[in-house]
XYZ file of C-alpha atoms in Angstrom:
96
model
C -32.029 60.469 45.129
C -32.916 56.864 45.990
C -31.580 54.834 48.872
C -29.452 51.812 48.017
C -30.063 48.540 49.850
C -27.783 45.504 49.674
C -29.075 41.951 50.038
C -27.308 40.037 52.860
C -25.277 37.923 50.388
C -24.181 41.116 48.654
C -22.908 42.575 51.921
C -20.881 39.431 52.555
C -19.420 39.457 49.028
C -18.480 43.125 49.376
C -16.840 42.602 52.768
C -14.847 39.679 51.374
C -13.755 41.782 48.373
C -12.568 44.588 50.665
C -10.133 42.090 52.198
C -8.747 41.068 48.795
C -8.485 44.309 46.782
C -7.100 47.527 48.213
C -9.499 49.767 46.303
C -12.597 47.572 46.205
C -14.412 49.762 48.706
C -13.874 52.858 46.548
C -15.265 51.034 43.516
C -18.227 49.765 45.549
C -19.011 53.263 46.812
C -18.864 54.578 43.230
C -21.373 51.963 42.089
C -23.785 52.756 44.918
C -23.446 56.492 44.279
C -24.217 56.047 40.577
C -27.208 53.797 41.238
C -28.671 56.173 43.835
C -28.579 59.021 41.348
C -29.565 57.209 38.153
C -30.707 53.597 38.405
C -31.171 53.436 34.639
C -27.372 53.450 34.221
C -27.299 49.643 33.986
C -28.477 47.515 31.099
C -32.078 46.253 31.384
C -32.480 42.488 31.318
C -35.890 42.794 29.675
C -37.302 45.659 27.650
C -38.881 48.248 29.920
C -37.918 46.313 33.035
C -36.451 47.580 36.261
C -34.200 44.530 36.737
C -30.804 45.587 35.424
C -27.139 44.673 35.390
C -24.216 47.078 35.754
C -20.543 46.300 35.233
C -17.795 48.429 36.756
C -14.500 47.686 35.008
C -11.604 47.528 37.454
C -7.860 47.573 36.806
C -4.965 45.486 38.083
C -2.663 48.504 38.320
C -5.026 50.107 40.841
C -5.827 46.882 42.728
C -9.493 47.502 41.886
C -11.776 44.587 40.958
C -14.302 44.409 38.172
C -17.735 44.378 39.796
C -20.946 43.092 38.230
C -24.186 43.900 40.049
C -27.740 42.750 39.467
C -30.291 45.175 40.847
C -33.913 46.244 40.805
C -35.318 49.683 41.533
C -38.455 51.695 42.142
C -39.135 55.354 42.929
C -37.786 55.061 46.489
C -34.843 52.679 46.418
C -32.418 50.485 44.556
C -31.997 46.906 45.770
C -28.727 45.223 44.851
C -29.679 41.559 44.562
C -26.266 40.123 43.719
C -22.705 41.282 43.280
C -19.764 39.510 41.737
C -16.236 40.787 42.342
C -13.782 39.554 39.703
C -10.137 39.883 38.798
C -10.031 42.712 36.232
C -9.054 41.942 32.665
C -7.365 45.285 32.117
C -3.965 46.183 33.485
C -4.908 49.836 33.653
C -8.132 51.790 33.444
C -8.773 52.749 29.843
C -6.571 49.992 28.464
C -7.600 46.597 27.064
């Protein structure tokens, strides 16, 4: 399992999101857990590259934001370079 490191701007964005959405911290923890276990879960930005993007779809009904993260990884750690917390498009999880 790799360690997950957040860039300073990412930490600020996450802290701000925790003040806005009730369940943002749960979503953030889920993203970090997934990345620590399998950093290939996101979509590569270039073929064979380690720079990837992952989108976690939130839901209005659960007061959980959609989160888009840009990250890079190696054998030891995952570095989250940016994170964008957005109002979810879906009313409920699993619904469009």
